[in-house]
PDB file of C-alpha atoms in Angstrom:
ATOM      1  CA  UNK A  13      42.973 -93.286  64.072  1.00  0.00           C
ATOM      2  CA  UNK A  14      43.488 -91.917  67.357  1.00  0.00           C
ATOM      3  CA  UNK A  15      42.741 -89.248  69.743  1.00  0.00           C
ATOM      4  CA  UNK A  16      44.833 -87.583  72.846  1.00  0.00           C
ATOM      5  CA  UNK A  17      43.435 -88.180  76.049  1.00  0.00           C
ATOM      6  CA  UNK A  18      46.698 -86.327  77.795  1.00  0.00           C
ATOM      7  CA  UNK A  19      49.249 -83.771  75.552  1.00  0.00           C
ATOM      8  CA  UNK A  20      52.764 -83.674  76.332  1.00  0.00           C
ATOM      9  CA  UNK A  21      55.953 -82.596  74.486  1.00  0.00           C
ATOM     10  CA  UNK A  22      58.473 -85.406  74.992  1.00  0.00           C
ATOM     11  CA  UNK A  23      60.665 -87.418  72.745  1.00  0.00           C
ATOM     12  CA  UNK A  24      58.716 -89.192  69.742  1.00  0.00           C
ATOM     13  CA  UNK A  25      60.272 -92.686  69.476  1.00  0.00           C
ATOM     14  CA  UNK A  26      61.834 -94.529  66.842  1.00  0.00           C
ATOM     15  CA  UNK A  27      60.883 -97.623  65.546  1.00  0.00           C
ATOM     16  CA  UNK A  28      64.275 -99.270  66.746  1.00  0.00           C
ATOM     17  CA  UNK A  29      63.533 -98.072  70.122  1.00  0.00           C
ATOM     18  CA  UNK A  30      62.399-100.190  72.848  1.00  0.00           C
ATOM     19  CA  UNK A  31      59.529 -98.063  75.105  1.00  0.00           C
ATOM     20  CA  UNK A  32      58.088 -98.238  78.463  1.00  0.00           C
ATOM     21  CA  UNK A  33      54.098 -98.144  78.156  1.00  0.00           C
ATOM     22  CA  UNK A  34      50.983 -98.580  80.307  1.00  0.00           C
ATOM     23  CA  UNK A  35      47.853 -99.575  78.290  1.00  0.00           C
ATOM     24  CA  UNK A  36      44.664-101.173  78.140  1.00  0.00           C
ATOM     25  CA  UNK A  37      43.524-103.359  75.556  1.00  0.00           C
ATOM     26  CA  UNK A  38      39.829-103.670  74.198  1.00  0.00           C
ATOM     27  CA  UNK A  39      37.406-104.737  71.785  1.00  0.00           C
ATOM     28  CA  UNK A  40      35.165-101.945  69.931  1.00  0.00           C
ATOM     29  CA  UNK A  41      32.592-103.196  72.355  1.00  0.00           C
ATOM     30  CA  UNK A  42      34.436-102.080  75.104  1.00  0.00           C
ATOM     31  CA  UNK A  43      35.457-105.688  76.665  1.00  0.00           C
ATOM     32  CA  UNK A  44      38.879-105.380  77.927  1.00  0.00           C
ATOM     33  CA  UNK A  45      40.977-108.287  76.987  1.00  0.00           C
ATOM     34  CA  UNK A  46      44.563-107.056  78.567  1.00  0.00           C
ATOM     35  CA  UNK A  47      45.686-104.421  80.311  1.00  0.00           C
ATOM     36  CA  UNK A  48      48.848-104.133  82.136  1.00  0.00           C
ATOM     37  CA  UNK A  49      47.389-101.291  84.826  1.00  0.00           C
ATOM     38  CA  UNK A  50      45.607-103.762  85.969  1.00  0.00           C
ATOM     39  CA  UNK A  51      48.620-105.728  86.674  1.00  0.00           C
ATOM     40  CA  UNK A  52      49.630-102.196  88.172  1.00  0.00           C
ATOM     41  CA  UNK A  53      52.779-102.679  85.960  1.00  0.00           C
ATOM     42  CA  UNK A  54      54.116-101.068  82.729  1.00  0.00           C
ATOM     43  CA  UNK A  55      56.080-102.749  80.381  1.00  0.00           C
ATOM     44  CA  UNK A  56      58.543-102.932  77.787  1.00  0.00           C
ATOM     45  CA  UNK A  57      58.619-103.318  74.352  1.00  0.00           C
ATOM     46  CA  UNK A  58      60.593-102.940  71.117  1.00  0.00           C
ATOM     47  CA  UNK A  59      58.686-100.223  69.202  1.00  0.00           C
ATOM     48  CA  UNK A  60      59.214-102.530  65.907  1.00  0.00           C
ATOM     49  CA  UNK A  61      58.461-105.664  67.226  1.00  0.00           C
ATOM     50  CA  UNK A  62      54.712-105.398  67.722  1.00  0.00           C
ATOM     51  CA  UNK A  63      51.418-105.541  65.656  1.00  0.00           C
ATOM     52  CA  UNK A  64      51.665-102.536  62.993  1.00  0.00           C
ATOM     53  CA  UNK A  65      48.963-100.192  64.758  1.00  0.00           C
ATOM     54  CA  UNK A  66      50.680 -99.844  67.910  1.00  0.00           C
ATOM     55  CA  UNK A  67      54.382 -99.000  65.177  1.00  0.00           C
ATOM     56  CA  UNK A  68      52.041 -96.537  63.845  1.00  0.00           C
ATOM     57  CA  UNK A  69      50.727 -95.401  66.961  1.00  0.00           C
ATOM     58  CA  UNK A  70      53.547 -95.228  69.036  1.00  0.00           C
ATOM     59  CA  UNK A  71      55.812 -93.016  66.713  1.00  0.00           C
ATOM     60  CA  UNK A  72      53.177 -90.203  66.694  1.00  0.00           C
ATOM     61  CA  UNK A  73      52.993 -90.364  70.885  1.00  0.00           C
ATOM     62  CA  UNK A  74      55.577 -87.725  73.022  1.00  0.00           C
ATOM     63  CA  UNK A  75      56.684 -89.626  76.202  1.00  0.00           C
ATOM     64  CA  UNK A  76      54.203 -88.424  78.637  1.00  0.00           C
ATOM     65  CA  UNK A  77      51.068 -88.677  76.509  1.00  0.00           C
ATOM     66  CA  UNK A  78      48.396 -90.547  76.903  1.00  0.00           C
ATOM     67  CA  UNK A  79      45.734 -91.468  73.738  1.00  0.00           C
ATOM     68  CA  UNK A  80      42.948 -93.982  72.526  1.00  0.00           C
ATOM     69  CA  UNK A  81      44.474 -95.956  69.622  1.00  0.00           C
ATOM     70  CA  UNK A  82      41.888 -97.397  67.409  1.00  0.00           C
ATOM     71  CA  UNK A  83      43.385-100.211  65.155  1.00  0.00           C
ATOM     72  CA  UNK A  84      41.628-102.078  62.201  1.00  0.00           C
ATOM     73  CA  UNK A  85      42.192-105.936  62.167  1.00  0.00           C
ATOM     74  CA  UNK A  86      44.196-105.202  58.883  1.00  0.00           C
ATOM     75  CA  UNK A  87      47.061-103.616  61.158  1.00  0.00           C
ATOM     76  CA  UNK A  88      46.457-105.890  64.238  1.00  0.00           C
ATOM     77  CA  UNK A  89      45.978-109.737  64.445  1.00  0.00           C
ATOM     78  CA  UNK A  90      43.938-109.799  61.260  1.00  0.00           C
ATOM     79  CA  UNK A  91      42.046-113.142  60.638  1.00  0.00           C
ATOM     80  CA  UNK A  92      44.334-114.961  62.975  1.00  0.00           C
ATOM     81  CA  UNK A  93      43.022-115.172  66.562  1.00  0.00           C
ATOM     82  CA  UNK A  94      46.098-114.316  68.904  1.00  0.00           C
ATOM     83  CA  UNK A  95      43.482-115.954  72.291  1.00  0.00           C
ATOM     84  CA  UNK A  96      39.771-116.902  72.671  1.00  0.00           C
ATOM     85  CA  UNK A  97      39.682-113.252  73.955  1.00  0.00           C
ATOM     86  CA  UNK A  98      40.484-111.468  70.880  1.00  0.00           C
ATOM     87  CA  UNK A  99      38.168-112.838  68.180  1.00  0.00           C
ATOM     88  CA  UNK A 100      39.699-112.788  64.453  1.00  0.00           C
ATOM     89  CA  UNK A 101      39.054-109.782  62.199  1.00  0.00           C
ATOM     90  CA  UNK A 102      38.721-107.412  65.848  1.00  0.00           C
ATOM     91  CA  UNK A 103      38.956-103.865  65.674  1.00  0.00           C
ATOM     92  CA  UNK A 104      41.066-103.159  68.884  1.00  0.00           C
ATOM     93  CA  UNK A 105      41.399 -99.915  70.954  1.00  0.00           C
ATOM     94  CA  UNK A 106      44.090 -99.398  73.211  1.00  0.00           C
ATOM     95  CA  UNK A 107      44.138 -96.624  76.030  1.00  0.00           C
ATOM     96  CA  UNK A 108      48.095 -95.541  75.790  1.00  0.00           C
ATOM     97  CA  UNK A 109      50.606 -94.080  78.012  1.00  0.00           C
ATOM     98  CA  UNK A 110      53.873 -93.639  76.791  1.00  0.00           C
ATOM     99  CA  UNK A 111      55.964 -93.309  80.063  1.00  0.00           C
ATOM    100  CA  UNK A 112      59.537 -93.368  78.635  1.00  0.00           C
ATOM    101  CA  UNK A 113      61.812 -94.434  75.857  1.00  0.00           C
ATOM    102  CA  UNK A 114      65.073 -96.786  76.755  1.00  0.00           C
ATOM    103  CA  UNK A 115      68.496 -95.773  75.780  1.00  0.00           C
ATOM    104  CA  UNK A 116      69.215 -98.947  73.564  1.00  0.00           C
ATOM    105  CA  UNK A 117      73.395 -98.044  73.423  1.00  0.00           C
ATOM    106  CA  UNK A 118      72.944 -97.899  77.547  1.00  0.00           C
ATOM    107  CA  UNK A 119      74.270-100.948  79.298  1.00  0.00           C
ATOM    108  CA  UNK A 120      71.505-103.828  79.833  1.00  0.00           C
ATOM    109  CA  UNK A 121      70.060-103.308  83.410  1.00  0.00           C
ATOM    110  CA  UNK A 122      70.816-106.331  85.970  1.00  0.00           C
ATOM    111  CA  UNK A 123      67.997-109.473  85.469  1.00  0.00           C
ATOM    112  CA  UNK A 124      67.071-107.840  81.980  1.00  0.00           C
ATOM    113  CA  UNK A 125      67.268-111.046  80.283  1.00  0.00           C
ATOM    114  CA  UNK A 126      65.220-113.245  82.620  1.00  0.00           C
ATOM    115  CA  UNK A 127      62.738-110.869  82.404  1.00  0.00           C
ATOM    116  CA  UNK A 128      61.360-112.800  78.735  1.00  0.00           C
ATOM    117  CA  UNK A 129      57.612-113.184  79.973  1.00  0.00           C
ATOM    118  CA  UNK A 130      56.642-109.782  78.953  1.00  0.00           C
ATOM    119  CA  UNK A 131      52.477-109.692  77.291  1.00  0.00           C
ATOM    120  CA  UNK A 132      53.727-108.023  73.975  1.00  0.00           C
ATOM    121  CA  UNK A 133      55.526-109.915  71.524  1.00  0.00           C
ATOM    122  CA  UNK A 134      59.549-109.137  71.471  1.00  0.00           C
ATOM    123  CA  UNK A 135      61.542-108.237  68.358  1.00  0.00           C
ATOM    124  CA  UNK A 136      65.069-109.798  67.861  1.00  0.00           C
ATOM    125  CA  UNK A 137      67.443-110.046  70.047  1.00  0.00           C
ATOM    126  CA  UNK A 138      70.070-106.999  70.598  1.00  0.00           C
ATOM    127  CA  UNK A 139      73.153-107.223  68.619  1.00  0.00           C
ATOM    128  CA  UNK A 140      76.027-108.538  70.284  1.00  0.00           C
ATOM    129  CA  UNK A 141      79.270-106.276  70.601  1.00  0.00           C
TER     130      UNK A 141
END
């Protein structure tokens, strides 16, 4: 389930897409267990290569919206515990912003690939030419 906080008519991405997203990660209680505006930076992330709620989530989103994700522990971490902050079986809800979708045939930007310490987990690697 989810709801729009902010409409916008943007691209909808594709799950071999890699996205540019600000968001804020709770539990249903409302404990916030990672959010990367409060690191005051967005990051990126394969649109495949995450937990299924956020695949889900993010292909229904228009770059520029903004909504509240809620995601059953069936379609996030389940009964594994990802860190002591996320207890198994959570239901997790994510404040979204989808702020842009990378060109994946564009050429890699400069320091791209030391840049590997990113919060969400990372799909493959791209496919060499």
């Amino acid at each position: 389930q989810y709801q729009i906080i902010k409409k916008a008519d943007g691209a909808q991405p594709k799950p071999t897409d890699v996205v540019t997203v600000h968001y804020e990660g709770k539990l249903i209680d409302g404990k916030v267990f990672d959010s990367s505006v409060e690191r005051g930076s967005p990051i990126d992330l394969p649109v495949g290569g995450v937990i299924p709620g956020w695949v889900e989530g993010l292909q229904l989103m228009h770059v520029g919206e903004k909504i509240k994700l809620f995601i059953p522990s069936d379609l996030a971490y389940g009964a594994q515990s990802p860190s002591p902050a996320i207890p198994a079986n959570s239901v997790l809800v994510f404040d979204l912003e989808l702020l842009g979708i990378k060109d994946p045939a564009a050429a890699p930007t400069p320091g791209a690939d030391a840049d590997e310490e990113e919060a969400a987990p990372a799909a493959s690697a791209p496919a060499k030419k």
